[in-house]
GROMACS .gro file of C-alpha atoms in nm:
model
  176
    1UNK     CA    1  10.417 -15.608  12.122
    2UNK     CA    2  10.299 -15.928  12.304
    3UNK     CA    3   9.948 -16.042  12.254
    4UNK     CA    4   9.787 -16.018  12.567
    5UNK     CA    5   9.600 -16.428  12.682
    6UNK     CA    6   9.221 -16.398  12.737
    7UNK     CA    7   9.060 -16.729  12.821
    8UNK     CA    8   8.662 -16.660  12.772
    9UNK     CA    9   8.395 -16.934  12.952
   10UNK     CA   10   8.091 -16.879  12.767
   11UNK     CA   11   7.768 -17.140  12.745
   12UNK     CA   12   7.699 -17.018  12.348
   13UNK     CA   13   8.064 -16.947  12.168
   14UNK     CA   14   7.886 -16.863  11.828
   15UNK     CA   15   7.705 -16.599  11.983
   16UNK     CA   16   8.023 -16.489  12.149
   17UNK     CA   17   8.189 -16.505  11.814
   18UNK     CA   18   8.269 -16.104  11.715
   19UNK     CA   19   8.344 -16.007  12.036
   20UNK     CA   20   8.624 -16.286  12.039
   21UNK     CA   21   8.740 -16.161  11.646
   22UNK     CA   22   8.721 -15.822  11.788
   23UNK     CA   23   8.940 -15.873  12.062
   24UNK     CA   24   9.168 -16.104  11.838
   25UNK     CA   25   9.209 -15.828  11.584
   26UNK     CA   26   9.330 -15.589  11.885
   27UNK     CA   27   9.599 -15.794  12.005
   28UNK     CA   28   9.431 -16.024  12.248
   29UNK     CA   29   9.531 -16.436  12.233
   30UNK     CA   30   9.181 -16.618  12.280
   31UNK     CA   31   9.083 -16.905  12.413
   32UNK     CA   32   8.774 -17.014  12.446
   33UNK     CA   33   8.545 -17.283  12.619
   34UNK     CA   34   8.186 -17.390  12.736
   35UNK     CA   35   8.326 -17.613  12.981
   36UNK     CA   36   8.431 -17.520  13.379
   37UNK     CA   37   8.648 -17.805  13.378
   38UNK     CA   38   8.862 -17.774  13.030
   39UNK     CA   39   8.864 -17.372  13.146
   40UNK     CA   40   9.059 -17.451  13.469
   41UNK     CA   41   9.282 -17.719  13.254
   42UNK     CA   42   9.355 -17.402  13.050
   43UNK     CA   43   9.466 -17.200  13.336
   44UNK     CA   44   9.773 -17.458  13.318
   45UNK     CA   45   9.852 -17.474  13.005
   46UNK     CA   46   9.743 -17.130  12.819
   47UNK     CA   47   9.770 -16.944  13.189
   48UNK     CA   48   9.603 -16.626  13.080
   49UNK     CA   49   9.632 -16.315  13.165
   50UNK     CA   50   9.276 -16.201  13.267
   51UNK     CA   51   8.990 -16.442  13.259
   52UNK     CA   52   8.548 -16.348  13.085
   53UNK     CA   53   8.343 -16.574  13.280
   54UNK     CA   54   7.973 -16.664  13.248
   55UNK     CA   55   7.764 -16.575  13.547
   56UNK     CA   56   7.496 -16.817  13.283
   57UNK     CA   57   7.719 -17.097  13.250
   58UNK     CA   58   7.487 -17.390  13.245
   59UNK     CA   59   7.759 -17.668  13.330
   60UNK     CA   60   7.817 -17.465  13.708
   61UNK     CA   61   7.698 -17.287  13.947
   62UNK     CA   62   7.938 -16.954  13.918
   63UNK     CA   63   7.761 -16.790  14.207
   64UNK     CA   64   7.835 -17.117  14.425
   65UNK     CA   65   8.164 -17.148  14.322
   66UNK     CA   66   8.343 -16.819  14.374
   67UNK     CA   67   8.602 -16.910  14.633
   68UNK     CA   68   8.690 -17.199  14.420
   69UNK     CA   69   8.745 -16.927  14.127
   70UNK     CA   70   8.945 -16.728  14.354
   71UNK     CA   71   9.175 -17.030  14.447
   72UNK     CA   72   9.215 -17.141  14.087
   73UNK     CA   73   9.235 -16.857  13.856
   74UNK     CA   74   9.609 -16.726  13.865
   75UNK     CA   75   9.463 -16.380  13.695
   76UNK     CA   76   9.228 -16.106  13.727
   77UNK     CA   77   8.869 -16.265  13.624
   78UNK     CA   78   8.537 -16.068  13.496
   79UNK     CA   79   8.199 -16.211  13.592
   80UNK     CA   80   7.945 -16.128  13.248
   81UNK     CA   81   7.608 -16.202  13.183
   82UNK     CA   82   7.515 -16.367  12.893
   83UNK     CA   83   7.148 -16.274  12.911
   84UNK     CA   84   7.065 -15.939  12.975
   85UNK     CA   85   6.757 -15.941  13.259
   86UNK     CA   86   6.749 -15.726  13.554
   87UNK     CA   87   6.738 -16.036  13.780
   88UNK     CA   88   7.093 -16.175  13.629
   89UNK     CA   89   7.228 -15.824  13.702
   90UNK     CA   90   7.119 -15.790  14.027
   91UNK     CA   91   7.265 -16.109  14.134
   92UNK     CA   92   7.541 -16.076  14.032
   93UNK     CA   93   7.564 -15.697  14.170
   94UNK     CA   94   7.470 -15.909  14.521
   95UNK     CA   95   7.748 -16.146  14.468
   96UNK     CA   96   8.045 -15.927  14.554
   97UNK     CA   97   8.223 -16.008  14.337
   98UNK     CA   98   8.480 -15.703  14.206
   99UNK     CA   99   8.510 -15.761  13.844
  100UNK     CA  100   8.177 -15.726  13.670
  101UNK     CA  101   8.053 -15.630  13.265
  102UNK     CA  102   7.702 -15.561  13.291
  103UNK     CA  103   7.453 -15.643  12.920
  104UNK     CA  104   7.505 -15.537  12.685
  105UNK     CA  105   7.845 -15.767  12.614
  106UNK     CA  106   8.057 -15.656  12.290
  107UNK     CA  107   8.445 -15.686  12.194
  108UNK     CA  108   8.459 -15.323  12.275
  109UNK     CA  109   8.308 -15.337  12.616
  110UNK     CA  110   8.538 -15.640  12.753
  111UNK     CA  111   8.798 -15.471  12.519
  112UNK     CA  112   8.691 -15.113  12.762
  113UNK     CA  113   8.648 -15.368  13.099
  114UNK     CA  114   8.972 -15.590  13.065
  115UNK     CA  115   9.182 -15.255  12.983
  116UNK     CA  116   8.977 -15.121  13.328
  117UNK     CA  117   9.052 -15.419  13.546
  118UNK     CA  118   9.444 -15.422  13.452
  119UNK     CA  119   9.462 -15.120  13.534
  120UNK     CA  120   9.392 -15.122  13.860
  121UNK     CA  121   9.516 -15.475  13.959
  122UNK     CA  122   9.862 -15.633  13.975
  123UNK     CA  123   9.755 -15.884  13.731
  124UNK     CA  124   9.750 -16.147  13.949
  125UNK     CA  125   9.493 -16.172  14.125
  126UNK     CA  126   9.147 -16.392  14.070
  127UNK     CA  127   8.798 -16.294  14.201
  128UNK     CA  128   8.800 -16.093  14.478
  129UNK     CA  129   8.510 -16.171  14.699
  130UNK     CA  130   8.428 -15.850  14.886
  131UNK     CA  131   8.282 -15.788  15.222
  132UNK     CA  132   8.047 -15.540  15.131
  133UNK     CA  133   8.007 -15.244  15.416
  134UNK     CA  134   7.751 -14.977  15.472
  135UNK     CA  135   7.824 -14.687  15.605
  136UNK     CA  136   7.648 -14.339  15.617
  137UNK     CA  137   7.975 -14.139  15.517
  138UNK     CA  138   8.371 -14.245  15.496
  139UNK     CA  139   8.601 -14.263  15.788
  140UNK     CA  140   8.711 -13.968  15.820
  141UNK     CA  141   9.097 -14.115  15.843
  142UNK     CA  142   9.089 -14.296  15.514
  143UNK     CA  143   9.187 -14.231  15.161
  144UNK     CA  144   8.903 -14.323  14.918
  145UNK     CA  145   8.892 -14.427  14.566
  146UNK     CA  146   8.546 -14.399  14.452
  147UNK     CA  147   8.450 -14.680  14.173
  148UNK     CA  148   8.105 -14.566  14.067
  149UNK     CA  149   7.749 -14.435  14.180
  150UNK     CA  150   7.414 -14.451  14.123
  151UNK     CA  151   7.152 -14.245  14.235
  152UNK     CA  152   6.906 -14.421  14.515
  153UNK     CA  153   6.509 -14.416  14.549
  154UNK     CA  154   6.521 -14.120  14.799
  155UNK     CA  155   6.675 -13.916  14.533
  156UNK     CA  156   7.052 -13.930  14.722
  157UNK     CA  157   7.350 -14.017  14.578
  158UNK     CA  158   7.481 -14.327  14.689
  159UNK     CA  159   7.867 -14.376  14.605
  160UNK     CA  160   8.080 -14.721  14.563
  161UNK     CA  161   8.466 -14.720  14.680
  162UNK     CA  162   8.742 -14.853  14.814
  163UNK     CA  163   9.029 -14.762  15.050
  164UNK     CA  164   9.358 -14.829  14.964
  165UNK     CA  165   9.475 -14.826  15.311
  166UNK     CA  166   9.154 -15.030  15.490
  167UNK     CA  167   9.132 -15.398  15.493
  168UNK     CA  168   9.181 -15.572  15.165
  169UNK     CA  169   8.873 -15.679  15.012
  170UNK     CA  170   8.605 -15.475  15.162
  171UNK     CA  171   8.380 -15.219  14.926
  172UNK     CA  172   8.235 -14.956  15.091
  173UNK     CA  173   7.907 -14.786  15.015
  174UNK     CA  174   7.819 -14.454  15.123
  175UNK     CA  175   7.590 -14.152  15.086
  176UNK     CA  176   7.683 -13.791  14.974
   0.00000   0.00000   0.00000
């Protein structure tokens, strides 16, 4: 079985360290960096599969920078938080950007997240920037795939999908 190529862009790789042996010992390649420029020079040469990226990293602005992610990255990439505040998670919620692991960050939850993401993607694409939609319930002439749901201040439930047969790149939040 081939070793599936992770390239992880992380500000602190020693604290990074046993999530990168985990996925190592579970048949992931990793590759590793602190640095947005040597990460897309890696692209080239290791071109991984699926790329962990820092919404923290200190060397650029991710949140700035997502269409240039999305232009560079040949492969499915997952926006993490290295720190675990509810202001970092929000933001990055905001950002609309598809792939996300939310604190707290182990082997076994990118291990859980990367499996997740290739599942439903044709491994090829980057960061999908969404345009994000609300509506007060589907149309009624769509499929949808619901992705998750939370449940709002007024006590409703408020549900997070996607339509296979809408527009590419739109998310689509609605009550039920």
């Amino acid at each position: 079985k081939q070793s599936l190529k992770v390239l992880i862009i992380v500000n602190d790789m020693k604290v990074f360290a046993g999530a990168m042996n985990f996925l190592s010992k579970h048949e992931y390649e990793v590759q590793s960096t602190d640095d947005i420029e040597a990460a897309l020079r890696l692209v080239v040469s290791f071109e991984p599969q699926i790329t962990l990226l820092s919404w923290n990293l200190k060397k650029a602005n991710i949140k700035k920078m997502t269409h240039l992610i999305q232009a560079k990255f040949k492969c499915p990439v997952i926006v993490f938080a290295e720190d675990d505040t509810a202001n970092t998670a929000a933001s990055i919620l905001r950002s609309g950007i598809s792939h996300i692991l939310l604190a707290p960050i182990s082997g076994p939850a990118m291990h859980t997240r990367i499996q997740s993401v290739l599942a439903h993607t044709d491994g090829t694409q980057a960061v999908e920037i969404m345009t994000i939609v609300k509506i007060d319930i589907p149309p009624p002439d769509t499929q949808w795939m619901v992705t998750d749901s939370v449940v709002g201040k007024d006590g409703m439930r408020l549900w997070k999908g996607r339509s296979p047969t809408a527009k590419r790149g739109k998310i689509y939040f609605f009550r039920g």
